[in-house]
Short mmCIF file of C-alpha atoms in Angstrom, two decimals:
data_model
loop_
_atom_site.label_atom_id
_atom_site.label_comp_id
_atom_site.label_asym_id
_atom_site.label_seq_id
_atom_site.Cartn_x
_atom_site.Cartn_y
_atom_site.Cartn_z
CA MET A 27 26.61 -25.66 -4.66
CA THR A 28 25.79 -29.31 -5.12
CA ASP A 29 26.35 -31.20 -8.31
CA VAL A 30 22.91 -32.66 -8.69
CA VAL A 31 19.97 -30.26 -9.38
CA GLU A 32 16.77 -31.21 -7.55
CA TRP A 33 13.84 -30.64 -9.80
CA ARG A 34 10.19 -30.60 -8.77
CA THR A 35 8.79 -30.66 -12.18
CA ALA A 36 8.79 -33.42 -14.89
CA PRO A 37 11.79 -33.32 -17.36
CA ASP A 38 9.57 -32.20 -20.36
CA GLN A 39 7.50 -29.71 -18.41
CA PRO A 40 8.35 -25.97 -18.91
CA VAL A 41 9.89 -24.45 -15.83
CA ILE A 42 8.79 -20.90 -16.80
CA THR A 43 5.46 -20.24 -18.65
CA VAL A 44 4.63 -16.66 -19.47
CA GLU A 45 1.10 -16.10 -20.75
CA ASP A 46 -0.15 -12.85 -22.28
CA LEU A 47 1.87 -10.95 -19.76
CA GLY A 48 1.34 -7.17 -19.48
CA ILE A 49 2.30 -4.39 -17.10
CA GLU A 50 1.28 -0.79 -17.02
CA PHE A 51 3.36 2.15 -15.69
CA LEU A 52 2.47 5.72 -15.16
CA ARG A 53 4.38 7.93 -17.49
CA GLY A 54 4.88 10.77 -14.90
CA ARG A 55 7.93 10.26 -12.88
CA LYS A 56 6.12 11.34 -9.70
CA ARG A 57 3.62 8.73 -8.59
CA LYS A 58 3.75 9.20 -4.84
CA LEU A 59 0.53 10.93 -3.83
CA SER A 60 0.31 13.54 -1.10
CA LEU A 61 -2.85 14.04 1.00
CA ARG A 62 -2.21 17.74 1.24
CA GLU A 63 -2.33 17.98 -2.61
CA MET A 64 -5.46 15.93 -2.77
CA ILE A 65 -7.24 18.08 -0.35
CA TYR A 66 -6.15 21.36 -1.83
CA ARG A 67 -6.71 20.66 -5.45
CA GLY A 68 -9.45 18.15 -5.19
CA GLY A 69 -7.43 15.62 -6.98
CA THR A 70 -3.84 14.94 -7.65
CA SER A 71 -1.52 16.88 -9.98
CA HIS A 72 0.43 13.86 -11.25
CA ASN A 73 0.21 12.79 -14.75
CA LYS A 74 -2.35 10.00 -15.22
CA GLU A 75 -1.10 9.06 -18.58
CA THR A 76 0.05 5.45 -18.57
CA PHE A 77 1.99 3.15 -20.89
CA TRP A 78 2.44 -0.53 -21.24
CA ALA A 79 5.99 -1.43 -20.58
CA LEU A 80 5.17 -4.95 -21.76
CA ARG A 81 2.12 -6.34 -23.28
CA HIS A 82 0.91 -9.64 -24.74
CA VAL A 83 4.17 -11.39 -24.00
CA SER A 84 4.01 -15.15 -24.14
CA PHE A 85 6.76 -17.71 -24.17
CA GLU A 86 7.97 -20.95 -22.37
CA VAL A 87 11.30 -21.84 -21.08
CA GLY A 88 12.23 -25.41 -20.46
CA ARG A 89 14.69 -27.20 -18.25
CA GLY A 90 18.37 -26.41 -18.95
CA GLU A 91 17.70 -23.70 -21.37
CA ALA A 92 19.88 -20.62 -21.29
CA VAL A 93 17.90 -17.65 -22.52
CA GLY A 94 19.39 -14.21 -23.25
CA LEU A 95 17.08 -11.19 -23.25
CA VAL A 96 18.12 -8.53 -25.78
CA GLY A 97 16.73 -5.09 -26.32
CA GLY A 98 17.53 -1.36 -25.95
CA ASN A 99 17.18 0.55 -22.76
CA GLY A 100 13.68 0.99 -21.50
CA GLU A 101 12.26 -1.87 -23.58
CA GLY A 102 11.22 -3.90 -20.47
CA LYS A 103 13.97 -6.42 -20.09
CA SER A 104 14.53 -5.91 -16.30
CA THR A 105 10.79 -5.48 -15.82
CA LEU A 106 10.23 -8.90 -17.39
CA LEU A 107 12.98 -10.38 -15.24
CA LYS A 108 11.45 -8.92 -12.05
CA MET A 109 8.04 -10.39 -12.89
CA ILE A 110 9.67 -13.84 -13.33
CA ALA A 111 11.40 -13.31 -9.99
CA GLY A 112 7.97 -12.39 -8.55
CA THR A 113 9.19 -9.03 -7.33
CA LEU A 114 6.76 -7.24 -9.65
CA LEU A 115 3.26 -8.25 -10.29
CA PRO A 116 1.61 -8.21 -13.77
CA ASP A 117 -1.52 -6.22 -14.50
CA GLU A 118 -2.47 -8.64 -17.26
CA GLY A 119 -1.81 -12.36 -17.82
CA ARG A 120 0.67 -14.24 -15.68
CA ALA A 121 4.13 -15.59 -15.24
CA ARG A 122 4.24 -19.12 -13.76
CA VAL A 123 7.57 -20.23 -12.35
CA ARG A 124 7.50 -23.80 -11.28
CA GLU A 125 10.95 -24.10 -9.80
CA GLY A 126 12.94 -22.06 -7.23
CA VAL A 127 14.72 -19.05 -8.40
CA ALA A 128 18.10 -17.61 -7.49
CA PRO A 129 17.88 -13.92 -8.51
CA LEU A 130 21.25 -12.09 -9.13
CA ILE A 131 19.37 -8.87 -8.94
CA GLU A 132 20.30 -6.01 -6.52
CA LEU A 133 22.94 -8.30 -4.98
CA THR A 134 23.66 -6.27 -1.76
CA GLY A 135 20.08 -5.23 -1.14
CA GLY A 136 19.57 -7.66 1.68
CA PHE A 137 22.59 -6.93 3.66
CA ILE A 138 22.62 -4.79 6.79
CA GLY A 139 25.71 -2.77 7.61
CA GLU A 140 25.35 -3.12 11.32
CA LEU A 141 25.54 -6.85 11.33
CA SER A 142 28.58 -8.93 10.78
CA ALA A 143 29.20 -10.72 7.43
CA ARG A 144 28.49 -14.00 9.05
CA GLU A 145 25.10 -12.96 10.27
CA ASN A 146 24.32 -11.39 6.89
CA ILE A 147 25.10 -14.64 5.13
CA TYR A 148 22.65 -16.51 7.32
CA LEU A 149 20.04 -13.87 6.95
CA THR A 150 20.18 -13.43 3.20
CA ALA A 151 20.33 -17.14 2.45
CA GLY A 152 17.35 -17.50 4.93
CA LEU A 153 15.31 -14.90 3.12
CA HIS A 154 15.90 -16.92 -0.10
CA GLY A 155 14.47 -19.95 1.53
CA MET A 156 17.52 -21.73 2.98
CA SER A 157 17.28 -23.32 6.37
CA THR A 158 20.03 -22.81 8.94
CA GLU A 159 21.31 -26.27 8.56
CA GLN A 160 21.55 -25.78 4.74
CA VAL A 161 23.59 -22.58 5.27
CA ASP A 162 25.80 -24.39 7.94
CA GLU A 163 26.63 -26.90 5.12
CA ARG A 164 27.53 -24.28 2.57
CA PHE A 165 28.95 -21.64 4.74
CA ASP A 166 32.67 -22.46 4.21
CA GLN A 167 31.95 -22.74 0.48
CA ILE A 168 30.33 -19.29 0.39
CA VAL A 169 33.11 -17.67 2.27
CA GLU A 170 35.86 -19.45 0.31
CA PHE A 171 34.28 -18.27 -2.92
CA ALA A 172 33.99 -14.61 -1.72
CA GLY A 173 37.65 -14.57 -1.03
CA PRO A 174 40.29 -14.23 1.70
CA GLN A 175 39.50 -10.54 2.44
CA VAL A 176 35.98 -11.50 3.21
CA ARG A 177 37.11 -14.50 5.30
CA ASP A 178 39.39 -12.24 7.39
CA GLY A 179 36.53 -9.84 8.17
CA ILE A 180 33.80 -12.42 8.66
CA ASP A 181 32.91 -11.22 12.13
CA LYS A 182 33.29 -7.55 11.44
CA PRO A 183 30.31 -5.34 10.70
CA PHE A 184 29.44 -5.51 7.10
CA ARG A 185 29.64 -1.76 6.48
CA HIS A 186 33.42 -1.98 6.97
CA PHE A 187 33.60 -3.94 3.79
CA SER A 188 34.58 -2.24 0.61
CA SER A 189 31.86 -2.04 -2.06
CA GLY A 190 33.64 -4.64 -4.12
CA MET A 191 33.75 -7.12 -1.24
CA GLN A 192 30.13 -6.55 -0.59
CA VAL A 193 29.04 -7.55 -4.09
CA ARG A 194 31.45 -10.45 -4.05
CA LEU A 195 29.72 -11.76 -0.95
CA GLY A 196 26.30 -11.20 -2.50
CA PHE A 197 27.21 -13.06 -5.60
CA ALA A 198 28.64 -15.93 -3.43
CA VAL A 199 25.48 -16.24 -1.38
CA ILE A 200 23.10 -16.26 -4.35
CA THR A 201 25.05 -18.65 -6.48
CA CYS A 202 25.16 -21.05 -3.62
CA LEU A 203 21.35 -21.10 -3.26
CA ASP A 204 21.09 -24.33 -5.37
CA GLU A 205 17.90 -23.20 -7.09
CA PRO A 206 17.23 -24.71 -10.56
CA ILE A 207 16.52 -21.33 -12.20
CA ILE A 208 19.05 -18.50 -12.19
CA LEU A 209 18.00 -14.95 -12.97
CA VAL A 210 20.70 -12.53 -13.97
CA ASP A 211 20.30 -8.74 -14.45
CA GLU A 212 23.64 -7.51 -15.93
CA VAL A 213 25.58 -8.55 -12.90
CA LEU A 214 26.90 -11.77 -14.38
CA ALA A 215 30.36 -10.91 -13.05
CA VAL A 216 31.34 -8.52 -10.26
CA GLY A 217 34.50 -7.36 -8.56
CA ASP A 218 38.06 -7.22 -9.87
CA LYS A 219 39.42 -9.08 -12.87
CA ALA A 220 40.43 -12.10 -10.93
CA PHE A 221 37.07 -12.41 -9.30
CA ARG A 222 35.19 -11.86 -12.54
CA GLU A 223 36.98 -14.99 -13.91
CA LYS A 224 35.74 -16.85 -10.85
CA CYS A 225 32.24 -15.70 -11.47
CA TYR A 226 32.37 -16.89 -15.10
CA ASP A 227 33.65 -20.30 -14.00
CA ARG A 228 30.87 -20.54 -11.37
CA MET A 229 28.20 -19.65 -14.01
CA GLU A 230 29.53 -22.25 -16.46
CA ALA A 231 29.61 -24.83 -13.79
CA LEU A 232 25.97 -24.09 -12.82
CA LEU A 233 24.89 -24.34 -16.35
CA GLU A 234 26.76 -27.59 -16.94
CA GLN A 235 24.55 -29.05 -14.15
CA GLY A 236 21.65 -28.37 -16.36
CA ARG A 237 20.14 -25.30 -14.66
CA THR A 238 17.96 -22.86 -16.45
CA LEU A 239 19.45 -19.40 -17.01
CA PHE A 240 17.66 -16.22 -17.83
CA LEU A 241 20.19 -13.43 -18.62
CA VAL A 242 19.61 -9.74 -19.20
CA SER A 243 22.73 -8.21 -20.71
CA HIS A 244 24.13 -5.61 -23.10
CA SER A 245 27.31 -7.59 -23.43
CA GLU A 246 27.30 -9.55 -26.70
CA GLY A 247 30.29 -11.62 -25.42
CA ASP A 248 28.30 -12.75 -22.28
CA LEU A 249 25.21 -13.51 -24.26
CA LYS A 250 27.04 -15.59 -26.82
CA ARG A 251 29.06 -17.37 -24.28
CA PHE A 252 26.23 -18.47 -22.03
CA CYS A 253 22.98 -18.38 -23.95
CA THR A 254 21.65 -20.70 -26.64
CA ARG A 255 18.29 -19.03 -27.10
CA GLY A 256 17.49 -15.28 -27.50
CA LEU A 257 14.38 -13.27 -26.85
CA TYR A 258 14.35 -9.79 -28.50
CA LEU A 259 12.19 -7.31 -26.71
CA LYS A 260 11.13 -4.15 -28.51
CA GLY A 261 8.22 -1.78 -27.94
CA GLY A 262 6.90 -3.93 -25.09
CA ALA A 263 6.65 -7.11 -27.12
CA VAL A 264 8.74 -10.08 -28.07
CA VAL A 265 9.76 -9.41 -31.71
CA GLN A 266 11.98 -12.41 -32.01
CA ASP A 267 12.50 -15.66 -30.22
CA GLY A 268 15.13 -18.03 -31.55
CA ASP A 269 18.72 -18.93 -31.81
CA MET A 270 20.97 -16.49 -29.78
CA ASP A 271 23.23 -15.62 -32.64
CA ALA A 272 20.33 -15.07 -35.04
CA VAL A 273 18.61 -12.77 -32.51
CA LEU A 274 21.74 -10.85 -31.95
CA ASP A 275 22.20 -10.32 -35.64
CA GLN A 276 18.71 -9.08 -35.95
CA TYR A 277 19.18 -6.71 -33.05
CA ASN A 278 22.45 -5.33 -34.48
CA ASP A 279 20.80 -4.86 -37.92
CA ASP A 280 17.99 -2.88 -36.22
CA ILE A 281 20.52 -0.66 -34.50
CA MET A 282 22.42 -0.07 -37.74
CA SER A 283 19.34 0.76 -39.73
CA GLN A 284 18.21 3.35 -37.10
CA SER A 285 21.49 5.29 -37.09
CA MET B 36 -8.29 -15.78 -2.30
CA GLU B 37 -7.41 -14.54 1.14
CA THR B 38 -7.20 -18.14 2.60
CA THR B 39 -4.73 -19.12 -0.13
CA ARG B 40 -2.68 -16.14 0.78
CA LEU B 41 -2.87 -17.09 4.42
CA ALA B 42 -1.76 -20.69 3.51
CA GLY B 43 1.07 -19.14 1.60
CA ILE B 44 2.19 -17.06 4.62
CA TRP B 45 1.94 -20.13 6.89
CA SER B 46 4.18 -22.15 4.54
CA GLN B 47 6.78 -19.53 4.72
CA ARG B 48 6.84 -19.04 8.48
CA LYS B 49 10.53 -19.99 8.65
CA VAL B 50 11.39 -16.82 6.86
CA LEU B 51 9.39 -14.99 9.59
CA ASP B 52 11.76 -16.40 12.16
CA THR B 53 14.76 -15.18 10.18
CA LEU B 54 13.19 -11.69 9.85
CA VAL B 55 12.28 -11.41 13.44
CA ARG B 56 15.72 -12.44 14.59
CA ARG B 57 17.22 -9.95 12.21
CA ASP B 58 15.08 -7.11 13.63
CA LEU B 59 15.92 -8.01 17.22
CA ARG B 60 19.59 -8.47 16.46
CA VAL B 61 19.74 -5.10 14.73
CA ARG B 62 17.94 -3.52 17.69
CA TYR B 63 20.11 -5.16 20.32
CA ALA B 64 23.43 -5.45 18.58
CA ARG B 65 24.45 -1.81 18.56
CA SER B 66 24.79 -1.44 22.40
CA TRP B 67 24.73 -3.79 25.43
CA LEU B 68 22.32 -1.24 26.84
CA GLY B 69 19.74 -2.50 24.28
CA TYR B 70 17.75 -4.54 26.67
CA VAL B 71 18.00 -1.89 29.47
CA TRP B 72 16.34 0.56 27.07
CA THR B 73 13.37 -1.73 26.62
CA LEU B 74 12.91 -1.49 30.42
CA ILE B 75 13.88 2.15 31.00
CA ASP B 76 11.42 3.55 28.37
CA PRO B 77 8.15 2.18 29.87
CA LEU B 78 9.52 2.66 33.32
CA ALA B 79 10.17 6.39 32.76
CA MET B 80 6.82 7.00 31.08
CA GLY B 81 4.91 4.95 33.69
CA LEU B 82 6.47 7.20 36.39
CA VAL B 83 5.57 10.31 34.62
CA TYR B 84 1.96 9.31 34.20
CA PHE B 85 1.83 8.04 37.80
CA PHE B 86 3.01 11.48 39.14
CA VAL B 87 0.74 13.44 36.96
CA PHE B 88 -2.38 11.46 37.15
CA GLY B 89 -1.83 9.50 40.34
CA VAL B 90 -0.20 12.08 42.52
CA LEU B 91 -0.95 15.48 41.10
CA PHE B 92 -4.59 14.71 40.16
CA GLY B 93 -4.89 12.50 43.14
CA ARG B 94 -6.31 9.68 41.04
CA THR B 95 -6.82 6.90 43.43
CA THR B 96 -8.69 3.83 42.38
CA GLY B 97 -10.44 3.14 45.64
CA SER B 98 -10.46 -0.17 47.50
CA ASP B 99 -12.71 -1.83 44.80
CA ASP B 100 -10.19 -1.30 42.03
CA LEU B 101 -6.67 -2.21 40.97
CA VAL B 102 -3.83 -0.17 42.43
CA PHE B 103 -3.26 2.72 40.20
CA ILE B 104 0.38 2.16 39.23
CA VAL B 105 -0.39 -1.42 38.27
CA TYR B 106 -3.58 -0.37 36.48
CA LEU B 107 -1.53 2.14 34.51
CA LEU B 108 1.30 -0.18 33.54
CA ALA B 109 -1.09 -3.01 32.57
CA GLY B 110 -2.60 -0.52 30.12
CA MET B 111 0.54 1.30 29.06
CA LEU B 112 2.79 -1.63 28.16
CA PRO B 113 0.24 -3.29 25.77
CA TRP B 114 -0.35 0.26 24.42
CA ASN B 115 3.36 0.62 23.56
CA TRP B 116 3.25 -2.59 21.63
CA PHE B 117 0.31 -1.37 19.71
CA ASN B 118 1.72 2.09 19.12
CA ASN B 119 5.16 0.95 18.07
CA SER B 120 3.59 -1.75 15.82
CA ILE B 121 1.42 0.77 13.93
CA ASN B 122 4.19 3.25 13.67
CA GLU B 123 6.67 0.77 12.39
CA THR B 124 4.39 -1.16 10.09
CA ALA B 125 3.56 2.00 8.37
CA ARG B 126 7.26 2.11 7.28
CA ALA B 127 7.61 -1.64 6.91
CA LEU B 128 7.57 -1.82 3.06
CA TYR B 129 9.24 1.45 2.30
CA ALA B 130 12.09 1.18 4.83
CA GLU B 131 12.94 -2.37 3.61
CA ARG B 132 12.34 -1.56 -0.06
CA LEU B 133 15.79 -2.99 -1.17
CA LEU B 134 14.97 -6.31 0.39
CA VAL B 135 11.35 -6.24 -0.73
CA ARG B 136 12.47 -5.69 -4.32
CA SER B 137 15.00 -8.46 -4.23
CA THR B 138 13.27 -11.41 -2.58
CA ASN B 139 10.03 -13.03 -3.41
CA ILE B 140 8.50 -13.98 -0.11
CA ALA B 141 4.89 -13.26 0.73
CA ARG B 142 4.92 -9.49 1.19
CA GLU B 143 2.59 -9.70 4.11
CA MET B 144 5.66 -10.99 6.04
CA TRP B 145 7.20 -7.65 6.12
CA VAL B 146 4.23 -6.40 8.20
CA ILE B 147 3.83 -9.52 10.39
CA ARG B 148 7.44 -9.47 11.28
CA VAL B 149 7.23 -6.02 12.68
CA VAL B 150 4.34 -6.90 14.90
CA ILE B 151 6.13 -9.99 16.16
CA ALA B 152 9.47 -8.22 16.84
CA LYS B 153 7.59 -5.38 18.66
CA GLY B 154 5.58 -8.13 20.47
CA ILE B 155 8.84 -9.75 21.69
CA GLU B 156 10.11 -6.33 22.81
CA PHE B 157 6.81 -5.83 24.70
CA LEU B 158 7.16 -9.14 26.46
CA LEU B 159 10.66 -8.26 27.42
CA SER B 160 9.28 -5.10 29.00
CA LEU B 161 6.80 -7.00 31.15
CA PRO B 162 9.24 -7.29 34.01
CA VAL B 163 8.49 -3.66 34.78
CA LEU B 164 4.87 -4.58 35.54
CA VAL B 165 5.98 -7.79 37.40
CA LEU B 166 8.33 -5.62 39.49
CA PHE B 167 5.45 -3.41 40.75
CA VAL B 168 3.11 -6.35 41.40
CA VAL B 169 5.76 -8.09 43.44
CA LEU B 170 6.54 -4.90 45.34
CA ILE B 171 2.94 -4.54 46.30
CA LEU B 172 2.54 -8.17 47.12
CA PHE B 173 5.37 -7.77 49.50
CA GLY B 174 3.69 -4.87 51.26
CA ALA B 175 5.07 -1.75 49.61
CA ASP B 176 2.52 1.08 49.81
CA LEU B 177 2.11 2.45 46.30
CA GLY B 178 -1.38 3.91 46.70
CA SER B 179 -4.73 2.59 47.69
CA GLY B 180 -6.39 -0.07 45.85
CA ASN B 181 -6.67 -3.86 45.45
CA LEU B 182 -4.27 -6.38 44.06
CA SER B 183 -5.15 -9.96 44.21
CA LEU B 184 -3.89 -12.24 41.47
CA ASN B 185 -6.43 -14.70 40.38
CA GLU B 186 -7.08 -17.45 37.81
CA ARG B 187 -8.43 -14.93 35.34
CA LEU B 188 -4.84 -14.11 34.53
CA ILE B 189 -5.38 -16.68 31.74
CA ALA B 190 -7.29 -13.86 29.96
CA ILE B 191 -3.85 -12.53 29.02
CA VAL B 192 -3.62 -15.27 26.41
CA PRO B 193 -6.58 -14.07 24.27
CA ALA B 194 -5.47 -10.55 24.96
CA LEU B 195 -2.10 -11.26 23.23
CA LEU B 196 -3.82 -13.11 20.42
CA LEU B 197 -6.39 -10.41 19.73
CA GLN B 198 -3.80 -7.64 19.85
CA PHE B 199 -1.57 -9.56 17.42
CA VAL B 200 -4.59 -9.98 15.06
CA LEU B 201 -5.47 -6.31 15.42
CA CYS B 202 -1.93 -5.00 14.90
CA VAL B 203 -1.36 -7.17 11.82
CA GLY B 204 -4.73 -6.22 10.31
CA MET B 205 -4.12 -2.44 10.75
CA GLY B 206 -0.39 -2.74 9.76
CA LEU B 207 -1.50 -4.41 6.45
CA VAL B 208 -3.47 -1.30 5.79
CA MET B 209 -0.73 1.21 6.95
CA ALA B 210 2.20 -0.35 5.05
CA PRO B 211 0.97 -0.11 1.45
CA VAL B 212 -0.86 3.11 1.98
CA THR B 213 2.17 4.85 3.32
CA ALA B 214 4.30 3.57 0.54
CA LEU B 215 1.84 5.21 -1.90
CA VAL B 216 0.85 8.33 -0.12
CA ASP B 217 3.69 10.51 1.29
CA ASP B 218 2.15 12.26 4.32
CA PHE B 219 -0.20 9.57 5.49
CA VAL B 220 2.31 8.85 8.45
CA ARG B 221 1.56 12.20 9.90
CA ILE B 222 -2.09 11.54 10.16
CA VAL B 223 -1.37 8.17 11.61
CA ARG B 224 0.72 9.80 14.36
CA ILE B 225 -2.01 12.24 15.21
CA VAL B 226 -4.73 9.56 15.39
CA LEU B 227 -2.55 7.39 17.47
CA ARG B 228 -2.01 10.15 20.07
CA MET B 229 -5.69 10.79 20.21
CA LEU B 230 -6.36 7.08 20.63
CA PHE B 231 -4.15 6.96 23.58
CA TYR B 232 -6.68 9.07 25.45
CA PHE B 233 -9.60 7.35 24.02
CA THR B 234 -8.33 4.15 25.60
CA PRO B 235 -8.64 3.47 29.31
CA ILE B 236 -5.01 3.63 30.20
CA VAL B 237 -4.58 6.59 32.58
CA TYR B 238 -8.37 6.34 33.55
CA SER B 239 -10.87 3.64 33.92
CA MET B 240 -14.11 2.80 32.18
CA GLU B 241 -15.91 3.44 35.44
CA LEU B 242 -14.81 7.11 35.29
CA VAL B 243 -16.30 7.29 31.77
CA ASP B 244 -19.62 5.67 33.02
CA ASP B 245 -19.67 8.39 35.76
CA LYS B 246 -18.80 11.50 33.83
CA LEU B 247 -19.81 10.72 30.20
CA PRO B 248 -22.29 7.78 30.18
CA TRP B 249 -23.05 8.12 26.55
CA ALA B 250 -19.35 7.76 25.49
CA ARG B 251 -19.17 4.19 26.58
CA ASP B 252 -21.19 2.94 23.61
CA LEU B 253 -18.77 4.63 21.24
CA MET B 254 -15.67 3.76 23.08
CA VAL B 255 -16.49 0.10 23.32
CA TRP B 256 -15.85 -0.17 19.59
CA ASN B 257 -12.21 0.61 20.28
CA PRO B 258 -10.93 -2.99 20.51
CA LEU B 259 -8.21 -1.90 22.93
CA VAL B 260 -10.90 -1.24 25.56
CA GLY B 261 -11.62 -4.98 25.68
CA ILE B 262 -7.95 -6.10 25.31
CA MET B 263 -6.98 -3.75 28.29
CA ASP B 264 -9.77 -5.24 30.37
CA MET B 265 -8.46 -8.73 29.76
CA TRP B 266 -5.09 -7.66 31.00
CA ARG B 267 -6.51 -6.29 34.21
CA VAL B 268 -9.10 -8.74 35.44
CA GLY B 269 -6.45 -11.31 36.50
CA LEU B 270 -4.57 -8.74 38.61
CA SER B 271 -7.52 -8.00 40.92
CA GLY B 272 -10.45 -10.15 41.81
CA LYS B 273 -12.53 -7.07 42.36
CA VAL B 274 -12.35 -5.88 38.72
CA GLY B 275 -15.39 -7.08 36.80
CA VAL B 276 -15.23 -8.62 33.31
CA ASP B 277 -16.52 -6.16 30.72
CA GLY B 278 -18.26 -8.82 28.51
CA TRP B 279 -19.49 -6.43 25.73
CA ALA B 280 -15.92 -4.91 25.40
CA TRP B 281 -14.46 -8.37 25.07
CA ILE B 282 -16.95 -9.33 22.27
CA THR B 283 -16.51 -6.04 20.24
CA ALA B 284 -12.66 -6.34 20.70
CA THR B 285 -12.87 -9.79 19.09
CA ILE B 286 -15.12 -8.73 16.34
CA VAL B 287 -13.24 -5.54 15.49
CA SER B 288 -9.74 -7.15 15.61
CA PHE B 289 -10.73 -9.88 13.15
CA ALA B 290 -12.63 -7.50 10.98
CA TRP B 291 -9.37 -5.32 10.67
CA LEU B 292 -7.44 -8.47 9.80
CA ALA B 293 -9.86 -9.27 6.89
CA PHE B 294 -9.91 -5.66 5.80
CA GLY B 295 -6.09 -5.54 6.02
CA LEU B 296 -5.57 -8.63 3.87
CA TRP B 297 -7.98 -7.34 1.32
CA VAL B 298 -6.44 -3.74 1.17
CA PHE B 299 -2.91 -5.28 0.95
CA ARG B 300 -3.72 -7.55 -1.87
CA LYS B 301 -5.39 -4.73 -3.81
CA LEU B 302 -2.49 -2.33 -3.38
CA GLU B 303 0.47 -4.80 -3.64
CA PRO B 304 1.05 -4.44 -7.42
CA ALA B 305 1.05 -0.68 -7.33
CA VAL B 306 3.37 -0.59 -4.30
CA LEU B 307 5.80 -2.89 -5.99
CA LYS B 308 5.98 -0.60 -8.96
CA GLU B 309 6.60 2.33 -6.72
CA ILE B 310 9.34 1.34 -4.26
#
């Protein structure tokens, strides 16, 4: 983690522009097709009914903004985050992201159990666009952040790590990527209590450097602590975009009025 | 559209290096025997085919043709690359779904990396072929036939390139389709097994001309016919260049690449929702 963020865009240019974004999913759980089925039944049995998880969503996020996404389960928060991360493609409109992204999504997804922790650090960082030299530079920092247990086992196969140690290493690698935009899906803090504090400190340090944060969370504490702007998603659309506290108030009011 | 995608892939080629290294490390990390397996596998299969077709069926190539065991290996080793590439690319997106879901690299990379990793394994298996060539050059009697290395060995370069293009093109179709359709892999396996015998590996095109003259016009559209020929012309001065097969191999390989890029782009959004 360096202290100065390198931006490619002009200071007043939005770093994320979402225009008329829409994505359609099949309602039936089973989507996977089977040739056998197609031949026997002359078609597929799966439900062709679709729904729009998100539609006509538009907003802009500028440099240094910390945006919290609020909404109930299944309202498209994670889906929106994935489309900004580029790991889902929209069916309508587009999401333009003009800066590099450090996605704190599926933290241990890129690690391979057979390889050592050291090799895994190089591989995962490499997949997120870091060169070997850049990883060399940050290697000690990553290991130090992940903690002494990780350091002791750095050349052991990754599968011998406890699940807690695995996510700690994942968190350490991604937050060292030095990308101007940070996307977080619930996993703002991982591991035991002591490590969670370290995660919070790291997040605050990253934000102080003026990075842009996009946070999906159900924790009101986290949202209030880190975010200044809130987006409230409901029924596949943005129903409110404004001050974080105001958005949370509206969200809580909606929940109260439903129950 | 396809050209901008290709430019995007090119700009991310460093990631490709990382992915290929990862594949090879995973393959060879588990046991020190890793590399030996790369040699034993083609050696064992080569010997089996040699005894069945070369000895039992008495298939000798005659003095005008390449020594059978070399002919066989020069076809079988590239075939293994092709076969492994297609089988593995079919699983490329689904097997790595955790990574595909969490990183935003050009998704074609997941296919290309398989073809390159399998290609490197293939190059590492070439010493098997070299071994037999050297044995024969030093006078070992491994059956009748000719072996005279000549300047046409250079044809191996276009052979490698064309096979890479072909494997990537076909892989770009396999990967998204298998991610969406459950049992597509089974069909692929059957087709591959049939294709093995529709490719001149254990027999030569001369035999086809002799026994089934009409079949050549169909077989020549199998790009592997031309690619195999490119491998063999440099090994014996008496093997003639099959010009038509070379031309169709080039056309068909690049057609697969264009088709593959198109299919992949069309199916990509649906695959990402699925995996």
